[in-house]
Coordinates of C-alpha atoms in Angstrom, one line a residue:
M105 CA -22.0 -50.5 -20.7
L106 CA -20.9 -47.5 -22.8
D107 CA -17.4 -47.2 -24.1
N108 CA -17.8 -44.3 -26.6
P109 CA -14.5 -42.4 -26.5
H110 CA -16.3 -39.2 -27.6
L111 CA -18.9 -39.2 -24.8
R112 CA -18.8 -35.9 -22.9
A113 CA -22.3 -35.8 -21.3
L114 CA -25.0 -38.3 -20.5
D115 CA -28.5 -37.8 -19.0
I116 CA -30.6 -40.7 -17.8
H117 CA -34.1 -40.1 -16.5
G118 CA -36.9 -42.2 -15.2
D119 CA -35.5 -45.7 -15.7
R120 CA -37.0 -47.6 -12.7
Q121 CA -35.2 -50.9 -13.4
L122 CA -31.6 -49.6 -13.9
E123 CA -29.3 -50.9 -11.2
A124 CA -25.8 -50.2 -12.6
I125 CA -24.1 -47.9 -15.2
D126 CA -20.7 -48.8 -16.6
L127 CA -18.9 -45.9 -18.3
S128 CA -15.4 -47.0 -17.4
G129 CA -14.5 -47.6 -21.0
C130 CA -15.1 -44.0 -22.0
S131 CA -12.3 -41.5 -22.5
A132 CA -10.8 -39.9 -19.4
D133 CA -9.2 -37.1 -21.4
A134 CA -12.1 -34.7 -20.9
C135 CA -14.6 -34.0 -18.0
L136 CA -17.7 -36.2 -18.2
H137 CA -21.0 -34.6 -17.1
L138 CA -23.5 -37.2 -15.8
Q139 CA -27.1 -36.3 -14.8
L140 CA -29.1 -39.1 -13.1
S141 CA -32.7 -38.4 -12.4
E142 CA -35.4 -40.7 -10.8
L143 CA -33.4 -44.0 -10.8
P144 CA -34.7 -45.7 -7.7
L145 CA -32.8 -49.0 -8.0
L146 CA -29.4 -47.5 -9.1
R147 CA -26.7 -48.9 -6.8
R148 CA -23.4 -48.7 -8.8
V149 CA -21.8 -46.3 -11.3
Y150 CA -18.5 -47.1 -12.9
L151 CA -16.5 -44.1 -14.3
P152 CA -13.1 -43.8 -16.0
A153 CA -10.4 -44.1 -13.3
G154 CA -8.2 -41.3 -14.5
G155 CA -8.3 -37.8 -16.0
E156 CA -10.1 -34.7 -14.8
G157 CA -12.9 -36.6 -13.1
A158 CA -16.6 -36.5 -13.7
V159 CA -19.3 -34.1 -12.6
V160 CA -22.3 -35.9 -11.3
H161 CA -25.8 -34.5 -10.7
L162 CA -28.4 -36.6 -8.9
F163 CA -32.1 -35.9 -8.5
A164 CA -34.9 -37.9 -6.8
L165 CA -38.3 -37.2 -5.3
T166 CA -37.5 -39.3 -2.2
L167 CA -34.3 -40.3 -0.5
P168 CA -32.6 -42.7 -2.9
P169 CA -30.8 -45.9 -1.8
T170 CA -27.1 -46.1 -1.1
L171 CA -25.1 -45.5 -4.3
V172 CA -21.4 -46.3 -4.8
I173 CA -19.5 -44.5 -7.6
H174 CA -16.3 -46.1 -8.8
G175 CA -13.7 -44.0 -10.7
A176 CA -12.7 -40.4 -10.7
V177 CA -15.2 -37.7 -9.5
T178 CA -14.4 -34.0 -9.2
E179 CA -17.8 -32.6 -8.3
I180 CA -21.1 -34.1 -7.1
D181 CA -24.5 -32.7 -6.0
A182 CA -27.8 -34.2 -5.2
D183 CA -31.4 -32.9 -4.7
W184 CA -34.1 -34.9 -3.1
Q185 CA -37.4 -33.9 -1.4
A186 CA -35.9 -33.7 2.1
G187 CA -32.5 -32.1 1.3
T188 CA -29.7 -31.2 -0.9
F189 CA -25.9 -31.0 -1.0
S190 CA -23.1 -29.9 -3.3
V191 CA -19.4 -30.5 -2.9
R192 CA -16.2 -30.3 -5.0
A193 CA -12.9 -32.0 -4.6
G194 CA -10.3 -30.0 -2.8
K195 CA -7.5 -28.3 -4.8
D196 CA -4.8 -30.7 -3.3
A197 CA -6.5 -34.0 -4.3
G198 CA -8.2 -32.7 -7.5
V199 CA -10.5 -35.7 -7.8
W200 CA -11.9 -38.5 -5.5
R201 CA -11.2 -42.1 -6.5
G202 CA -14.7 -43.3 -5.6
V203 CA -17.7 -41.9 -3.8
R204 CA -20.2 -43.5 -1.4
L205 CA -23.7 -41.9 -0.9
L206 CA -25.4 -43.4 2.1
G207 CA -29.1 -43.3 1.4
Q208 CA -32.3 -44.8 2.7
D209 CA -31.0 -48.3 3.3
A210 CA -27.8 -47.2 5.0
L211 CA -27.0 -48.7 8.5
P212 CA -25.1 -47.3 11.4
D213 CA -22.3 -49.8 10.7
D214 CA -21.6 -47.9 7.4
L215 CA -20.0 -45.2 9.6
A216 CA -17.7 -47.6 11.4
P217 CA -13.9 -47.7 10.7
G218 CA -13.1 -49.8 7.6
A219 CA -16.5 -49.2 5.9
E220 CA -15.1 -46.3 4.1
A221 CA -12.7 -48.4 1.9
E222 CA -14.9 -48.1 -1.2
G223 CA -14.1 -44.5 -1.9
D224 CA -12.3 -41.3 -1.0
L225 CA -15.6 -39.5 -0.2
A226 CA -18.5 -40.6 1.9
V227 CA -21.7 -38.6 2.0
V228 CA -24.3 -39.3 4.6
M229 CA -27.7 -38.4 3.1
N230 CA -29.8 -40.4 5.6
P231 CA -29.8 -38.6 9.0
A232 CA -31.4 -41.7 10.7
V233 CA -28.1 -43.5 10.8
L234 CA -26.4 -40.7 12.8
P235 CA -25.8 -41.0 16.5
G236 CA -25.8 -38.1 18.9
G237 CA -22.1 -38.7 19.5
L238 CA -20.5 -39.2 16.1
T239 CA -17.0 -40.4 15.4
L240 CA -15.5 -40.2 11.9
S241 CA -12.2 -41.9 11.2
G242 CA -9.9 -43.2 8.5
Q243 CA -8.6 -41.5 5.4
T244 CA -12.0 -40.9 3.9
E245 CA -13.5 -37.4 3.5
W246 CA -16.9 -37.1 5.1
L247 CA -19.9 -34.9 4.2
I248 CA -22.9 -35.1 6.6
A249 CA -25.7 -33.5 4.7
H250 CA -28.1 -33.2 7.6
A251 CA -26.3 -33.2 11.0
E252 CA -29.2 -32.1 13.1
R253 CA -29.0 -35.2 15.3
V254 CA -25.3 -34.8 16.1
T255 CA -24.5 -33.1 19.4
Q256 CA -20.9 -34.2 19.7
C257 CA -18.4 -35.0 16.9
T258 CA -14.9 -36.5 17.0
V259 CA -12.8 -36.6 13.9
E260 CA -9.9 -39.1 13.9
G261 CA -7.5 -38.6 11.0
S262 CA -10.0 -37.7 8.2
P263 CA -8.5 -35.1 5.9
R264 CA -11.8 -33.3 5.4
V265 CA -15.1 -33.3 7.1
R266 CA -18.2 -31.1 6.5
L267 CA -21.2 -31.0 8.8
D268 CA -24.2 -29.3 7.2
N269 CA -27.2 -28.1 9.3
A270 CA -25.3 -28.8 12.5
T271 CA -27.9 -26.8 14.5
R272 CA -27.5 -29.0 17.7
L273 CA -23.8 -29.6 17.7
E274 CA -22.3 -28.6 21.0
A275 CA -18.8 -30.0 21.0
L276 CA -16.2 -30.8 18.4
V277 CA -12.8 -32.6 18.7
L278 CA -10.3 -32.8 15.8
N279 CA -7.4 -35.2 16.2
G280 CA -5.2 -34.7 13.2
H281 CA -4.3 -32.2 10.6
G282 CA -7.5 -32.2 8.6
T283 CA -10.2 -29.6 7.9
V284 CA -13.6 -29.5 9.6
E285 CA -16.3 -27.2 8.2
V286 CA -19.4 -26.7 10.3
R287 CA -22.5 -25.0 8.7
R288 CA -25.5 -23.5 10.5
A289 CA -23.9 -24.0 13.9
G290 CA -26.1 -22.5 16.6
M291 CA -25.0 -24.2 19.8
L292 CA -21.3 -25.1 19.3
A293 CA -19.5 -23.9 22.4
Q294 CA -16.4 -26.0 22.5
A295 CA -13.9 -27.3 19.9
G296 CA -10.7 -29.0 20.7
A297 CA -7.7 -29.7 18.4
V298 CA -4.4 -31.4 18.9
P299 CA -3.1 -30.4 22.4
A300 CA -0.6 -27.5 22.1
E301 CA 2.3 -29.6 23.4
T302 CA 1.7 -32.4 21.0
A303 CA 1.3 -30.1 18.0
Q304 CA 4.5 -28.2 18.9
A305 CA 6.4 -31.5 18.9
A306 CA 4.9 -32.5 15.6
E307 CA 5.5 -29.2 13.9
D308 CA 8.9 -30.2 12.5
E309 CA 7.4 -33.3 10.9
H310 CA 4.3 -31.6 9.5
E311 CA 4.1 -28.3 7.8
N312 CA 0.7 -27.4 9.1
A313 CA 0.7 -28.8 12.7
G314 CA -2.9 -28.4 14.0
G315 CA -6.2 -28.8 12.1
R316 CA -8.3 -26.3 10.3
L317 CA -11.7 -25.1 11.5
V318 CA -14.3 -23.3 9.3
L319 CA -17.4 -22.3 11.2
H320 CA -20.6 -20.7 9.8
G321 CA -23.5 -20.0 12.1
N322 CA -24.9 -17.9 15.0
T323 CA -23.1 -19.6 17.9
P324 CA -22.8 -16.9 20.7
V325 CA -19.9 -18.3 22.8
L326 CA -17.0 -20.4 21.6
A327 CA -13.9 -21.8 23.3
L328 CA -11.2 -23.3 21.1
A329 CA -8.7 -25.6 23.0
G330 CA -5.4 -27.0 21.7
R331 CA -3.4 -25.8 18.7
W332 CA -5.1 -25.1 15.4
G333 CA -3.5 -24.5 12.1
S334 CA -6.1 -22.0 11.1
V335 CA -9.5 -20.9 12.3
Q336 CA -12.2 -19.1 10.2
L337 CA -15.3 -17.9 12.0
H338 CA -18.3 -16.6 10.1
A339 CA -20.3 -15.9 13.2
P340 CA -22.1 -12.6 13.3
A341 CA -23.7 -13.4 16.7
L342 CA -20.5 -14.4 18.4
A343 CA -20.1 -12.4 21.6
R344 CA -17.3 -14.3 23.5
L345 CA -14.3 -16.1 22.1
T346 CA -11.5 -18.0 23.8
L347 CA -8.6 -19.4 21.8
E348 CA -5.6 -21.3 23.1
Q349 CA -3.4 -21.3 20.0
A350 CA -3.7 -20.9 16.2
Q351 CA -1.4 -20.1 13.4
R352 CA -4.0 -17.9 11.9
L353 CA -7.4 -16.6 13.1
S354 CA -9.8 -15.0 10.6
L355 CA -13.1 -13.4 11.8
Y356 CA -15.8 -12.6 9.2
H357 CA -18.4 -10.0 10.2
C358 CA -18.1 -10.7 13.9
R359 CA -19.1 -7.2 14.8
D360 CA -20.9 -8.2 18.1
L361 CA -17.8 -9.8 19.7
E362 CA -17.4 -8.2 23.2
E363 CA -14.9 -10.5 25.0
V364 CA -11.8 -12.2 23.6
S365 CA -9.1 -14.2 25.2
L366 CA -6.2 -14.8 22.8
P367 CA -2.5 -15.4 23.0
D368 CA -0.5 -12.2 23.1
D369 CA 1.2 -12.9 19.7
Q370 CA -1.9 -14.1 18.0
E371 CA -2.4 -12.8 14.4
V372 CA -6.0 -11.8 13.6
D373 CA -7.6 -10.9 10.3
C374 CA -11.0 -9.2 10.4
Y375 CA -13.3 -9.1 7.4
G376 CA -16.2 -6.7 7.2
S377 CA -15.8 -5.1 10.6
V378 CA -13.3 -5.0 13.5
P379 CA -14.8 -5.8 16.9
A380 CA -14.0 -3.3 19.7
P381 CA -11.7 -5.6 21.7
L382 CA -9.5 -6.1 18.6
L383 CA -9.2 -2.5 17.4
D384 CA -5.5 -2.2 18.4
R385 CA -4.3 -5.7 17.2
A386 CA -6.3 -6.9 14.2
R387 CA -5.6 -6.5 10.5
F388 CA -8.7 -5.3 8.7
V389 CA -9.4 -6.9 5.3
I390 CA -12.2 -5.6 2.9
D391 CA -12.8 -6.9 -0.6
E392 CA -12.9 -4.4 -3.4
A393 CA -16.6 -5.0 -4.2
T394 CA -17.7 -4.2 -0.7
L395 CA -15.5 -1.1 -0.5
S396 CA -16.8 0.1 -3.8
Q397 CA -20.5 -0.4 -2.8
T398 CA -20.0 1.4 0.5
L399 CA -18.2 4.3 -1.2
T400 CA -21.0 4.7 -3.8
R401 CA -23.6 4.9 -1.0
V402 CA -21.6 7.6 0.8
E403 CA -21.2 9.5 -2.4
D404 CA -25.0 9.2 -2.9
G405 CA -25.6 10.9 0.4
E406 CA -25.6 8.2 3.1
E407 CA -23.2 10.3 5.3
D408 CA -23.8 8.0 8.4
L409 CA -21.6 5.4 6.7
L410 CA -18.6 7.8 6.3
E411 CA -17.2 7.3 9.8
G412 CA -17.2 3.5 9.5
L413 CA -15.8 3.7 5.9
L414 CA -12.9 5.9 7.0
E415 CA -12.1 3.5 9.9
V416 CA -12.1 0.6 7.5
M417 CA -9.8 2.3 5.0
A418 CA -7.4 3.5 7.7
R419 CA -7.0 -0.1 8.9
S420 CA -6.1 -1.5 5.4
E421 CA -3.1 -3.8 5.6
T422 CA -2.5 -5.7 2.4
P423 CA -1.0 -3.9 -0.7
H424 CA -4.2 -4.3 -2.7
A425 CA -6.4 -3.0 0.2
V426 CA -4.1 0.0 0.7
F427 CA -4.3 0.8 -3.0
H428 CA -8.1 0.7 -3.0
S429 CA -8.2 2.9 0.1
L430 CA -6.0 5.5 -1.6
T431 CA -8.2 5.6 -4.7
S432 CA -11.3 5.8 -2.5
L433 CA -9.9 8.7 -0.4
R434 CA -9.2 10.6 -3.6
R435 CA -12.8 10.0 -4.9
L436 CA -14.2 11.2 -1.6
A437 CA -12.1 14.3 -1.7
E438 CA -13.3 15.1 -5.2
K439 CA -16.9 14.8 -3.9
G440 CA -16.2 17.4 -1.3
V441 CA -16.0 15.3 1.8
D442 CA -14.2 17.0 4.7
P443 CA -10.5 17.1 3.5
A444 CA -9.1 17.3 7.0
R445 CA -10.7 14.0 8.0
L446 CA -9.6 12.4 4.8
W447 CA -6.0 13.5 5.3
E448 CA -6.0 12.2 8.8
C449 CA -7.3 8.9 7.5
R450 CA -4.5 8.9 5.0
R451 CA -1.9 9.6 7.7
T452 CA -3.2 6.7 9.8
L453 CA -3.0 4.4 6.7
S454 CA 0.6 5.4 6.1
A455 CA 1.5 5.1 9.8
R456 CA 0.3 1.5 9.8
Q457 CA 2.6 0.7 6.9
C458 CA 5.5 2.2 8.9
R459 CA 5.2 -0.5 11.5
S460 CA 7.5 -3.5 11.3
S461 CA 5.8 -6.3 9.3
R462 CA 8.0 -8.8 11.0
K463 CA 6.3 -8.6 14.3
R464 CA 3.4 -11.1 14.7
R465 CA 1.4 -8.7 16.9
Q466 CA 1.6 -5.1 15.7
P467 CA 2.0 -2.4 18.3
A468 CA -0.6 0.3 18.7
L469 CA 0.1 3.4 16.6
S470 CA 2.2 5.9 18.4
L471 CA 3.3 9.5 17.8
A472 CA 6.5 8.1 16.4
H473 CA 4.6 6.1 13.7
Y474 CA 2.8 9.3 12.6
Q475 CA 6.0 11.3 12.5
H476 CA 7.6 8.6 10.4
A477 CA 4.6 8.6 8.1
D478 CA 4.7 12.4 7.7
A479 CA 8.4 12.2 6.7
R480 CA 8.1 9.7 3.9
W481 CA 6.3 9.3 0.6
H482 CA 6.3 5.6 0.0
W483 CA 3.5 3.0 -0.3
K484 CA 3.6 -0.8 -0.4
L485 CA 1.3 -1.3 -3.4
P486 CA 0.9 -4.1 -6.0
D487 CA 3.6 -3.8 -8.6
D488 CA 1.1 -3.1 -11.4
R489 CA -0.7 -0.4 -9.4
Q490 CA 2.3 1.7 -8.1
D491 CA 2.0 4.5 -10.6
E492 CA -1.8 4.8 -10.3
G493 CA -1.7 4.6 -6.5
Q494 CA 0.9 7.4 -6.2
R495 CA -1.0 9.6 -8.7
D496 CA -4.2 9.2 -6.6
D497 CA -2.1 10.0 -3.4
L498 CA -0.8 13.2 -5.0
Q499 CA -4.3 14.2 -6.1
L500 CA -5.6 13.6 -2.6
W501 CA -2.8 15.7 -1.1
A502 CA -3.5 18.6 -3.5
L503 CA -7.2 18.6 -2.6
C504 CA -6.5 18.6 1.1
V505 CA -3.8 21.2 1.1
P506 CA -6.2 24.2 1.4
H507 CA -7.9 22.7 4.4
S508 CA -5.3 20.8 6.4
E509 CA -2.2 22.1 8.1
D510 CA -0.7 18.6 8.1
A511 CA -1.2 18.3 4.4
R512 CA 0.5 21.6 3.8
R513 CA 3.5 20.5 5.8
Y514 CA 3.6 17.3 3.9
G515 CA 4.6 19.2 0.8
V516 CA 8.2 19.4 2.1
T517 CA 8.2 15.6 2.3
L518 CA 7.0 15.3 -1.3
R519 CA 9.7 17.6 -2.5
K520 CA 12.4 15.8 -0.6
A521 CA 11.1 12.4 -1.9
V522 CA 11.7 13.6 -5.4
Y523 CA 14.9 15.6 -4.9
A524 CA 16.9 15.7 -1.6
K525 CA 19.6 18.1 -0.6
K526 CA 22.2 15.4 -1.0
G527 CA 21.6 15.3 -4.7
Y528 CA 19.3 12.3 -4.7
L529 CA 16.8 12.4 -7.6
D530 CA 13.9 9.9 -7.9
Q531 CA 13.1 10.2 -11.6
E532 CA 10.0 8.0 -11.4
K533 CA 8.5 10.3 -8.8
L534 CA 9.6 13.4 -10.7
V535 CA 7.8 12.1 -13.7
Q536 CA 4.7 11.5 -11.6
V537 CA 4.7 15.1 -10.3
L538 CA 5.4 16.6 -13.7
R539 CA 2.7 14.6 -15.5
L540 CA 0.0 15.8 -13.0
A541 CA 1.4 19.3 -12.9
T542 CA 1.2 19.8 -16.7
A543 CA -2.2 18.1 -17.2
E544 CA -5.0 20.2 -18.7
A545 CA -6.7 20.9 -15.4
A546 CA -3.7 20.6 -13.0
R547 CA -4.4 21.3 -9.4
P548 CA -2.6 24.4 -8.1
A549 CA -0.8 22.6 -5.3
I550 CA 0.7 20.1 -7.7
A551 CA 1.8 22.8 -10.1
G552 CA 3.4 24.7 -7.2
L553 CA 5.1 21.5 -6.1
A554 CA 6.5 21.0 -9.6
L555 CA 7.8 24.5 -9.7
E556 CA 9.5 24.2 -6.4
I557 CA 11.2 20.9 -7.4
L558 CA 12.4 22.4 -10.7
T559 CA 13.7 25.5 -9.0
K560 CA 15.7 23.3 -6.6
L561 CA 17.0 21.2 -9.5
Y562 CA 18.0 24.1 -11.8
G563 CA 18.8 26.9 -9.3
K564 CA 22.4 25.9 -9.1
D565 CA 25.4 26.5 -11.3
T566 CA 25.8 22.8 -12.1
W567 CA 22.7 21.2 -13.6
P568 CA 21.5 17.8 -12.5
E569 CA 21.5 16.2 -15.9
V570 CA 18.0 14.6 -15.8
N571 CA 18.3 11.8 -18.3
L572 CA 14.8 10.5 -18.5
K573 CA 14.0 7.1 -19.9
R574 CA 12.9 7.0 -23.5
E575 CA 9.3 6.4 -22.6
H576 CA 9.2 9.8 -20.8
D577 CA 10.7 11.8 -23.7
G578 CA 7.4 13.5 -24.5
I579 CA 7.0 15.1 -21.1
A580 CA 9.3 18.0 -22.1
G581 CA 6.6 19.2 -24.6
Y582 CA 4.2 19.8 -21.8
L583 CA 6.5 21.6 -19.3
P584 CA 5.9 25.1 -20.9
R585 CA 2.4 24.9 -19.5
L586 CA 3.9 25.7 -16.1
L587 CA 4.8 29.1 -17.4
N588 CA 1.1 30.0 -17.2
V589 CA 0.9 29.3 -13.4
P590 CA -0.3 32.5 -11.7
D591 CA 2.3 34.5 -9.8
I592 CA 5.2 32.5 -11.2
S593 CA 8.5 34.0 -10.1
A594 CA 11.5 34.8 -12.3
A595 CA 13.5 31.9 -10.8
Q596 CA 10.7 29.5 -11.4
R597 CA 10.3 30.7 -15.0
Q598 CA 14.0 30.2 -15.6
A599 CA 13.8 26.7 -14.0
V600 CA 10.9 25.7 -16.4
L601 CA 12.9 26.9 -19.4
C602 CA 16.0 25.0 -18.3
A603 CA 14.1 21.8 -17.6
T604 CA 12.3 22.0 -20.9
L605 CA 15.5 22.3 -22.9
E606 CA 17.5 19.8 -20.9
M607 CA 14.8 17.1 -21.1
T608 CA 14.2 17.7 -24.8
T609 CA 15.8 15.2 -27.3
G610 CA 17.9 16.3 -30.2
E611 CA 15.1 15.5 -32.7
D612 CA 12.8 18.0 -30.9
L613 CA 15.3 20.7 -30.0
A614 CA 14.4 23.2 -32.8
Q615 CA 10.7 22.8 -32.3
R616 CA 10.9 23.1 -28.5
A617 CA 13.2 26.2 -28.7
G618 CA 10.7 27.9 -31.1
Q619 CA 7.9 27.2 -28.6
L620 CA 9.9 28.8 -25.8
L621 CA 10.9 31.8 -27.9
R622 CA 7.3 32.6 -28.4
L623 CA 6.6 32.4 -24.6
A624 CA 9.7 33.9 -23.1
P625 CA 12.0 35.3 -25.9
G626 CA 14.6 37.1 -23.8
Q627 CA 15.2 34.4 -21.2
T628 CA 15.2 31.7 -23.9
R629 CA 17.8 33.4 -26.0
A630 CA 20.1 33.8 -23.0
L631 CA 19.6 30.2 -22.1
L632 CA 20.3 28.9 -25.6
M633 CA 23.6 30.9 -25.6
T634 CA 24.5 29.4 -22.2
L635 CA 23.8 25.9 -23.5
S636 CA 26.0 26.4 -26.5
R637 CA 28.9 26.9 -24.2
Q638 CA 28.4 23.7 -22.2
P639 CA 31.1 21.0 -22.4
D640 CA 31.0 18.4 -25.2
A641 CA 30.1 15.6 -22.8
W642 CA 27.0 17.6 -21.7
L643 CA 25.9 18.4 -25.2
Q644 CA 26.1 14.8 -26.2
R645 CA 22.5 14.4 -24.9
Y646 CA 21.3 16.1 -28.1
L647 CA 22.9 13.6 -30.4
T648 CA 20.5 11.3 -32.1
E649 CA 21.0 7.5 -31.9
E650 CA 22.6 7.5 -35.3
D651 CA 25.2 10.0 -34.3
G652 CA 26.9 7.5 -32.0
E653 CA 28.7 8.1 -28.6
L654 CA 31.2 10.8 -27.9
V655 CA 33.8 8.9 -25.9
L656 CA 35.0 5.4 -26.7
P657 CA 35.1 2.6 -24.1
L658 CA 37.8 2.9 -21.3
F659 CA 40.3 0.6 -22.9
F660 CA 40.7 3.1 -25.7
S661 CA 41.8 5.6 -23.0
R662 CA 40.8 9.2 -24.0
R663 CA 40.6 8.7 -27.7
V664 CA 37.6 10.5 -29.2
N665 CA 35.6 9.8 -32.2
P666 CA 36.3 12.7 -34.6
E667 CA 33.0 12.3 -36.4
T668 CA 31.1 12.6 -33.1
V669 CA 33.1 15.7 -32.2
K670 CA 32.1 17.2 -35.5
R671 CA 28.4 16.5 -34.8
I672 CA 28.8 18.1 -31.3
Q673 CA 30.0 21.2 -33.0
G674 CA 27.0 21.1 -35.2
V675 CA 24.8 21.1 -32.0
R676 CA 26.6 24.2 -30.7
Q677 CA 26.0 26.0 -34.0
T678 CA 22.3 25.0 -33.9
L679 CA 21.9 26.4 -30.4
V680 CA 23.6 29.7 -31.4
Q681 CA 21.4 29.9 -34.5
L682 CA 18.2 29.3 -32.5
A683 CA 19.3 32.0 -30.0
L684 CA 19.8 34.6 -32.8
M685 CA 16.7 33.6 -34.7
P686 CA 13.7 35.9 -34.2
P687 CA 10.6 34.4 -32.7
P688 CA 8.3 32.7 -35.2
A689 CA 5.8 35.7 -35.0
E690 CA 8.6 38.2 -35.7
H691 CA 10.0 36.1 -38.5
A692 CA 6.6 36.0 -40.1
S693 CA 6.3 39.8 -40.0
H694 CA 9.7 40.3 -41.7
A695 CA 8.9 37.9 -44.5

């Protein structure tokens, strides 16, 4: 017996007389790692009852005898000449309060109801005790390390069952709300859960009416009866699937599936590929790593993968998947992949997001969905990837404009999304466009879009008063770059000047005016004089934070702070002085 409160790890090897280990007096505050190797007579292990639970590693050259572990265990694995297993406690339970390992001296009666009372987990290491028709019951979790002998299995109430190497399993029945995981299934053809009527009646009493099935293997035909909570099929050889009812169905790499019989409102998530029978109803899910690897292969010249990659990206459903699809489309466009095909993929992606998410079975895409997508600039993206996703979308649009009529028409949608006729202005999207349009190597289409938006904004007698957030103050310093756009019109030049001065803060006004006087002296002088005649309330934008506000709160009626009025007059004088001042180059020559 060891009761050292500081013990964190213990290795015991080659003691051929050791029958029991008592560590129950050790501290339960930290996870204990226990490695037991070549202990042929070991039958009992006592661990601390509470805490995080122990991690136990077992090794033997031959199948060891039955071992019972008392206390908290969070993870256990074993390796002997004829087999291995590894298992962790589920997230809900956290730890097992006792584990039984049925070894070489185990008997069939050890599988009977009531025998499981010595622990929360029972592991069958000895396949000789398994009958062809196996029934597992009670509240114990079961792991059958080698289930080759089992042809039929019935689970009665167990919260979790795992059948490894179930190569001959033909039929499975789950009565309850637990989870059954089957590995290396090659012959499983039938699985039944709680009858649909019974599960429906129990749904009000149990949050997840119906059990959960996780299947790994090459079974070719599968019929699932009753009502399941969820079904996950990792079955690349599956050709025919029948499902009576499930709250959720997930298919992983089931590319060979040819025939399906599912409820009309069945939700289906496909990972890796979408089988032909499910093209119009499944949600496609692809992880970021797989998408990135495929994208790199396409960029490296494997063009035969492009069609499948575009189909995958067009079927993205979740916000994260849509974001990665947008960034991937932009990368492909920069590599010179056919822009028209890329834009069509982008249209389909947007059209899918236009469909109502409240419908359990999504309708096939129609012309109306595409028309809706072509008339909006909006994406459901992760909150922390909104800006990046919209920037990639703008870059994609700019690359596709010269080659796609649909992309060219979409420019009107982008402009209206920023500034509509009714006076609506989306400042966040305006900033997105202006940042890209004033970048060092701005794409012509985005620069043209920015000029069009600014002309709409400042082409009226009444200016829109674009009061950008403080974090966007610096953008005005880059707007003069738009004056270098080839074939810029007089109206567009005037709009750039207006936007630059209106978005400039009071601290930067003199510097910004000097910059514009060098680039467009005549128009800038006229504009500065116009600004000097604006109402006091409009000129208040140029006051620094120390200057205070012009108008006091409403309960002071129309009383005005005299000191603030004085500072406003100072702003007017500054504007007039800037208008009359010669450009910096002229000033230098007169000096």
